[in-house]
Coordinates of C-alpha atoms in Angstrom, one line a residue:
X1 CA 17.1 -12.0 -9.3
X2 CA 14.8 -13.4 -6.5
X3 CA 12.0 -11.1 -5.4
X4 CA 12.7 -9.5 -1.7
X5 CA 9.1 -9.7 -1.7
X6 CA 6.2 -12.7 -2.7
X7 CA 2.4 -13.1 -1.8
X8 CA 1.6 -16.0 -2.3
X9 CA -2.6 -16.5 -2.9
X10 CA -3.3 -13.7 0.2
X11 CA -6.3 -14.4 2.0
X12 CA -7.8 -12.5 5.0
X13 CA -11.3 -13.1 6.2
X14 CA -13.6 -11.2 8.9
X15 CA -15.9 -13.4 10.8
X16 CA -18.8 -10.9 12.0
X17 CA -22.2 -12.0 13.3
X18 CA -23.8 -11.8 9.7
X19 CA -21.2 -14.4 8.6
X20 CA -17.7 -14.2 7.4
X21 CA -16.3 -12.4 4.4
X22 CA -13.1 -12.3 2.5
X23 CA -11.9 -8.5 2.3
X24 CA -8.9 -9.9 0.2
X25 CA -9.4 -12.9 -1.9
X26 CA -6.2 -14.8 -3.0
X27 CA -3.8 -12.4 -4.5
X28 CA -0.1 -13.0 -5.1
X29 CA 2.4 -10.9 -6.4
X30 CA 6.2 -9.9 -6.2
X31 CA 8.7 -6.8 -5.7
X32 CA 12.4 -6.9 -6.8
X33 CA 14.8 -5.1 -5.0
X34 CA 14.5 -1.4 -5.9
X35 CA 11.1 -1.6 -7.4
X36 CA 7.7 -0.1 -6.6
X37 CA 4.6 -2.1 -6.5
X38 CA 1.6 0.3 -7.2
X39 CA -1.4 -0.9 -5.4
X40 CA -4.9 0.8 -6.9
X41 CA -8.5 0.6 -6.7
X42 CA -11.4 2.2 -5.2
X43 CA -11.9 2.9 -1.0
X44 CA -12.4 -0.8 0.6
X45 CA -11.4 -3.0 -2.0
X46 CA -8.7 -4.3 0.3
X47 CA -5.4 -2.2 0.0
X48 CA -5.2 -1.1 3.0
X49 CA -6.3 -4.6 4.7
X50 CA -3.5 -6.6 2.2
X51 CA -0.8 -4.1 4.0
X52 CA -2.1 -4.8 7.6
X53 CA -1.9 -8.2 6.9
X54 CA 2.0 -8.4 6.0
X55 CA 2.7 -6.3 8.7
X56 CA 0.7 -8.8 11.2
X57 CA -1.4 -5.9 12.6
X58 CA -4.6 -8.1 11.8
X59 CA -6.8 -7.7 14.6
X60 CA -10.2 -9.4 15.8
X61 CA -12.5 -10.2 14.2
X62 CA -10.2 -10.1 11.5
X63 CA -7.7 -13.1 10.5
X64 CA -4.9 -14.5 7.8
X65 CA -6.7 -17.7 6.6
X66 CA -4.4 -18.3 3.7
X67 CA -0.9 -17.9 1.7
X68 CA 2.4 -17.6 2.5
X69 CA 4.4 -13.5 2.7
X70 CA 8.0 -14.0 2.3
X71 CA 10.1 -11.6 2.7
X72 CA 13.9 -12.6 1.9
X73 CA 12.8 -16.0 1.5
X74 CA 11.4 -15.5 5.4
X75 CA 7.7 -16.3 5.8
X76 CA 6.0 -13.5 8.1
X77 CA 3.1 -15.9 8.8
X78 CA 5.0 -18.1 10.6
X79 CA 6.6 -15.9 12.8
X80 CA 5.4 -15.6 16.4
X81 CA 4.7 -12.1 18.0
X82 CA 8.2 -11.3 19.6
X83 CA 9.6 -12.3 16.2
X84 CA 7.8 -10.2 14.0
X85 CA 8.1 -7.3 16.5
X86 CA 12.0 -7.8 15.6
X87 CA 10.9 -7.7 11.5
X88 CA 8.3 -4.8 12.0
X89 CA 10.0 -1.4 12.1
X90 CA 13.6 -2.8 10.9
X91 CA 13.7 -4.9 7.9
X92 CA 10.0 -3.9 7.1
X93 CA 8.7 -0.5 7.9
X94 CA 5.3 1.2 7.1
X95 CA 4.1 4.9 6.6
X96 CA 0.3 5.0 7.7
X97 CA -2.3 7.1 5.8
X98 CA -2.9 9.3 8.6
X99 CA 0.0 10.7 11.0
X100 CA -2.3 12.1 13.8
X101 CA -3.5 8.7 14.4
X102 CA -0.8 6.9 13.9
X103 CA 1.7 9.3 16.0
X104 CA 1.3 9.2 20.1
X105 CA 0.0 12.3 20.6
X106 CA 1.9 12.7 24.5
X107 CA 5.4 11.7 23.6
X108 CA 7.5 13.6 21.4
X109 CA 8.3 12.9 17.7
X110 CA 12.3 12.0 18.8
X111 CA 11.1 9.8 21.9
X112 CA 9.0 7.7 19.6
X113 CA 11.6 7.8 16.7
X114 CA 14.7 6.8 19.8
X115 CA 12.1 3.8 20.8
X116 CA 12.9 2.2 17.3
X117 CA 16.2 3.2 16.6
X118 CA 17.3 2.0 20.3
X119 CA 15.5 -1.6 19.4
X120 CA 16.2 -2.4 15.9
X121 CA 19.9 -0.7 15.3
X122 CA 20.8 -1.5 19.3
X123 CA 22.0 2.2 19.7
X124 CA 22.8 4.2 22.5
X125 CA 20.5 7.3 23.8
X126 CA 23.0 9.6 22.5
X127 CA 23.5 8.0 19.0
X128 CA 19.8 7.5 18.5
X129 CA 19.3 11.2 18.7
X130 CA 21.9 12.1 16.6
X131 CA 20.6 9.0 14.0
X132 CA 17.0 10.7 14.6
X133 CA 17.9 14.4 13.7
X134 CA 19.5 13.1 11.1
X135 CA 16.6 11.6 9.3
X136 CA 14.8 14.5 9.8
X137 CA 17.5 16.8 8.0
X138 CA 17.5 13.7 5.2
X139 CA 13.2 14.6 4.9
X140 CA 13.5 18.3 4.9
X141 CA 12.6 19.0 7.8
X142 CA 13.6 22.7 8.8
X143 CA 15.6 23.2 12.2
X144 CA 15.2 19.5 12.9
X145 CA 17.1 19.4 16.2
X146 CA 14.4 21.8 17.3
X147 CA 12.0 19.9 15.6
X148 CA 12.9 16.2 17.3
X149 CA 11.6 18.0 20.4
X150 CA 7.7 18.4 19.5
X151 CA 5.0 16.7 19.5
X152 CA 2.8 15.8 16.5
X153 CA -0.1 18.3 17.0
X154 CA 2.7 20.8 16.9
X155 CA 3.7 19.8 14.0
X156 CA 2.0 21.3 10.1
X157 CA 0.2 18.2 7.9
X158 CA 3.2 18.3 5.9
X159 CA 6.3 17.8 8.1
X160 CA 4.0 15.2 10.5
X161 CA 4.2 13.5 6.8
X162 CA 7.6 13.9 6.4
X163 CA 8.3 12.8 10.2
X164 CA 6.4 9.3 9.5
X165 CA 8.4 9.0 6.7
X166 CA 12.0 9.7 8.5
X167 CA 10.7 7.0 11.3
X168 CA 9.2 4.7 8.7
X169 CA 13.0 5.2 7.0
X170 CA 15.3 5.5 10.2
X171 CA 16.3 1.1 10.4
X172 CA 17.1 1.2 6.9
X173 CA 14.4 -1.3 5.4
X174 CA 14.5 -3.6 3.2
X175 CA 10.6 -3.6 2.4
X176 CA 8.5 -0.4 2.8
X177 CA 5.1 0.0 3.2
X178 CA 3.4 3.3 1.8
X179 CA -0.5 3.4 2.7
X180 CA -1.7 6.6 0.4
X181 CA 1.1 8.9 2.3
X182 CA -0.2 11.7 0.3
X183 CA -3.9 11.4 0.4
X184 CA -4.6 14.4 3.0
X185 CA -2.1 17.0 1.8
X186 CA -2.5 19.6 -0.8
X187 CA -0.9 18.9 -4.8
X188 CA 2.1 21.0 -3.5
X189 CA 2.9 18.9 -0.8
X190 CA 2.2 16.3 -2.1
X191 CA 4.8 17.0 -4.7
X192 CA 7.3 17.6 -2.8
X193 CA 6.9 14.2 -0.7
X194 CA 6.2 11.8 -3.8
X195 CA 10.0 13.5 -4.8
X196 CA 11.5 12.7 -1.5
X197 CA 9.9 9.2 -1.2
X198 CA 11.8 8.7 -5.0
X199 CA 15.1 9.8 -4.2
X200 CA 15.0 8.3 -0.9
X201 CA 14.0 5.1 -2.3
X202 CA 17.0 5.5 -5.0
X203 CA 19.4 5.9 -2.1
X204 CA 18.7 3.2 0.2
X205 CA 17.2 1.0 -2.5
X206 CA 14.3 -0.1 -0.9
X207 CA 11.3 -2.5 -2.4
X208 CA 8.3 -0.5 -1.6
X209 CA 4.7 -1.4 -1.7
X210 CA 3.0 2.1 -2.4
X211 CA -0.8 2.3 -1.9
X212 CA -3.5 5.0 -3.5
X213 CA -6.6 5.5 -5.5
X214 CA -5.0 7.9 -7.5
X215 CA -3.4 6.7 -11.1
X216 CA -1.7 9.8 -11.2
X217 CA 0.2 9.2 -8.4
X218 CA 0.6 5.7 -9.3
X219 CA 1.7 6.4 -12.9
X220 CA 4.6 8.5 -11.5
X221 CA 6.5 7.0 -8.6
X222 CA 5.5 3.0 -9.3
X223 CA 6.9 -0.2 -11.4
X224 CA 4.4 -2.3 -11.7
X225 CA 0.7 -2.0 -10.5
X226 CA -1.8 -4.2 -9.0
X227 CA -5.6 -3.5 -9.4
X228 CA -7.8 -4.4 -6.7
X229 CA -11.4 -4.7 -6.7
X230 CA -13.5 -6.3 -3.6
X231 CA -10.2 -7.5 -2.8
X232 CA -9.6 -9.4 -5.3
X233 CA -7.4 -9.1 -8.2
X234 CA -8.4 -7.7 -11.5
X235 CA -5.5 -6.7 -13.5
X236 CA -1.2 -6.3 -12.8
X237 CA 1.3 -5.6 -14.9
X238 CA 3.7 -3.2 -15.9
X239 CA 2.5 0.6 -14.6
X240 CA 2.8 1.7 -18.0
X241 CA 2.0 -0.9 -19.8
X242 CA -1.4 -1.5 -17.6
X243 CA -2.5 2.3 -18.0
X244 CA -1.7 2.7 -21.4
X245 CA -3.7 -1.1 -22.6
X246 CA -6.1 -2.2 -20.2
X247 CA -6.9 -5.4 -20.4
X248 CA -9.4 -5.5 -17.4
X249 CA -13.3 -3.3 -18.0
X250 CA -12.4 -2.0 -13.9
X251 CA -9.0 -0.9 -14.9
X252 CA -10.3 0.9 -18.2
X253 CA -13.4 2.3 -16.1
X254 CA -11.4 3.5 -13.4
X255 CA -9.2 5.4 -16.5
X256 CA -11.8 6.6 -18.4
X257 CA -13.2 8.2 -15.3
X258 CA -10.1 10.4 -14.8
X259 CA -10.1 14.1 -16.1
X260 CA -8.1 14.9 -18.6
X261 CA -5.6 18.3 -18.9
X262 CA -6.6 20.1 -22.4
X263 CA -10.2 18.8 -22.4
X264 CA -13.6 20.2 -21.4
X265 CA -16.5 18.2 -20.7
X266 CA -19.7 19.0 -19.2
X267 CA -19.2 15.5 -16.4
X268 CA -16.6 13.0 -15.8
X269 CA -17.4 9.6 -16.8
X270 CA -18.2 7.0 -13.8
X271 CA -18.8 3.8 -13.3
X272 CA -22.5 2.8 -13.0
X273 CA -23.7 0.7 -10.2
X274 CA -21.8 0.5 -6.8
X275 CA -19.7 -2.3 -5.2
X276 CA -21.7 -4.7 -3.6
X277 CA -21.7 -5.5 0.1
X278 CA -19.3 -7.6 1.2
X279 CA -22.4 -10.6 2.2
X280 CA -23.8 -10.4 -1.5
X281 CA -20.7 -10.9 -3.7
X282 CA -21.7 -13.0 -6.4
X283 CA -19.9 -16.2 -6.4
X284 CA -18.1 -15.2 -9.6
X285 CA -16.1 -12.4 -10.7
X286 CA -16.9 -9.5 -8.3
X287 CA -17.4 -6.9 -11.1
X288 CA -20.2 -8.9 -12.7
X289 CA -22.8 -7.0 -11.5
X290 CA -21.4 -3.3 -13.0
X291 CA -19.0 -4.5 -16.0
X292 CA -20.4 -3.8 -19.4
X293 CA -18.6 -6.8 -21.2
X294 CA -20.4 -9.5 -18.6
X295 CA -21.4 -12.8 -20.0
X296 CA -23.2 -15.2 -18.2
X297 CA -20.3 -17.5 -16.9
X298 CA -18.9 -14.5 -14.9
X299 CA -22.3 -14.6 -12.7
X300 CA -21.8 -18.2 -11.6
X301 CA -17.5 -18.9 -11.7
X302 CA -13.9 -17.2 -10.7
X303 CA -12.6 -15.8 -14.5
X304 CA -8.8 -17.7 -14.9
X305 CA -5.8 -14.9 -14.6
X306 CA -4.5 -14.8 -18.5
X307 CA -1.1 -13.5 -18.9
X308 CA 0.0 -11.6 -22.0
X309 CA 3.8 -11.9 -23.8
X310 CA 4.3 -8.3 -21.7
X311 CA 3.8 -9.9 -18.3
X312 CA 0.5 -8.1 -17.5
X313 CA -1.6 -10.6 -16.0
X314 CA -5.7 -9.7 -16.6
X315 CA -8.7 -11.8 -13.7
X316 CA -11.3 -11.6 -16.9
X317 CA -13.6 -14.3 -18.8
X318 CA -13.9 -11.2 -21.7
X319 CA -11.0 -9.1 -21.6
X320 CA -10.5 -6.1 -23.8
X321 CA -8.6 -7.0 -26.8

């Protein structure tokens, strides 16, 4: 089966005044059709920025200076603006980590759901409404024709969630984009949407890239998982596989620092030092400076990616056995 998604060495660089820096460093990876690409690590390590990037949503001073993003064999990076607005929002959707921003606050959720429906599926006024409503009965959204008719402020933190997601849903893509869609709603909401996004994705079997700092979340709705860490790659593998035998001291840290039901402990493990700024990366592995297996050739050069017999690839001069 060919992957309906590759990233092929992934590079995006901002050039500021105090020089340019690389917020994602060369990563590649693949999603099958049907399968869910966890993407993990701590807050700016380059999730978010890898997902901008596909998406062509890039902006200055920011810029793609490297690799290739197929999608169906199509590379996005060589598309030009009116193309890509014809792949973004039809064969590729995205659900943004925050609905307030990324709704229009002055036009109602059904006008800006129409917009999309009306471009990509070439509907009429009428039909569009009645495909709208319909997505936002598929959600769970309560009294949706009702519902089609507010704006987003109207709107609880849930159902705006669950509104992004019928939009993000309505074109039927082939390649979704999930950026934490559950990082500002409570565990029971949360719950409840992580269950949607599965069965949805089980219906319209849909590749999905679905970003979070939470291994939780990651352990229960992905496939495979991809460990970021000053956006570069550290560890990927099978979700399982990865969580279960890190190979990677980030990925174990970034474990080992989760709490644990059944156990009581006086403080949660963490790891020591913080990430360094993006100006004083060490030329070598980016981890150097806090990993406690470090020998002296991850100061000065990139580790190699080894790849075990269970396809879980590890960045690492001294993995864990």
């Amino acid at each position: 089966m060919d992957p309906v998604v590759q990233v092929k060495d992934l590079e995006t660089t901002f050039f500021l005044k105090s020089g340019p820096f690389r917020a994602v460093n060369r990563i590649s990876y693949s999603i099958n059709q049907g399968e869910t690409l966890g993407i993990v690590g701590e807050s700016g390590c380059g999730k978010s920025v890898t997902s901008f990037s596909l998406m062509q949503l890039i902006e200055r001073p920011g810029k793609i200076t490297n690799g290739q993003a197929l999608l169906q064999g199509q590379d996005l990076f060589k598309l030009n603006k009116t193309e890509m607005e014809e792949v973004r929002g039809g064969k590729m959707a995205m659900i943004f980590q925050e609905p307030m921003t990324a709704l229009n606050p002055v036009l109602t959720i059904g006008y800006q759901m129409n917009e999309q429906i009306e471009k990509h599926m070439k509907y009429n006024k009428k039909d569009a409404r009645d495909r709208a409503i319909e997505m936002l009965q598929l959600v769970g959204i309560p009294a949706a024709a009702e519902r089609y008719a507010t704006y987003p402020h109207q709107l609880s933190g849930g159902m705006r969630q669950r509104a992004m997601i019928a939009m993000a849903l309505s074109c039927n893509p082939t390649f979704l984009i999930a950026d934490e869609p559950t990082t500002a709603l409570d565990v029971t909401i949360q719950a409840q949407i992580l269950e949607l996004f599965q069965s949805l994705q089980e219906k319209l079997k849909m590749s999905v890239q679905f970003i979070t700092h939470d291994l939780g979340v990651i352990s229960e709705v992905s496939d495979k998982v991809l460990v970021m860490y000053a956006g570069a790659m550290c560890e990927t593998g099978p979700t399982q596989t990865v969580l279960n035998s890190p190979h990677h001291p980030y990925t174990a840290a970034l474990i080992a620092s989760r709490p644990h039901m059944g156990q009581r402990i006086e403080r949660l493990k963490t790891i020591e030092g913080s990430v360094p700024a993006p100006h004083e990366l060490p030329p070598g592995c980016p981890f150097s400076n806090r990993c406690p297996r470090v020998k002296q050739e991850c100061w000065i050069n990139k580790p190699p990616v080894v790849t075990y017999p269970d396809n879980q690839s590890v960045a690492c001069f001294n993995p864990i056995p």
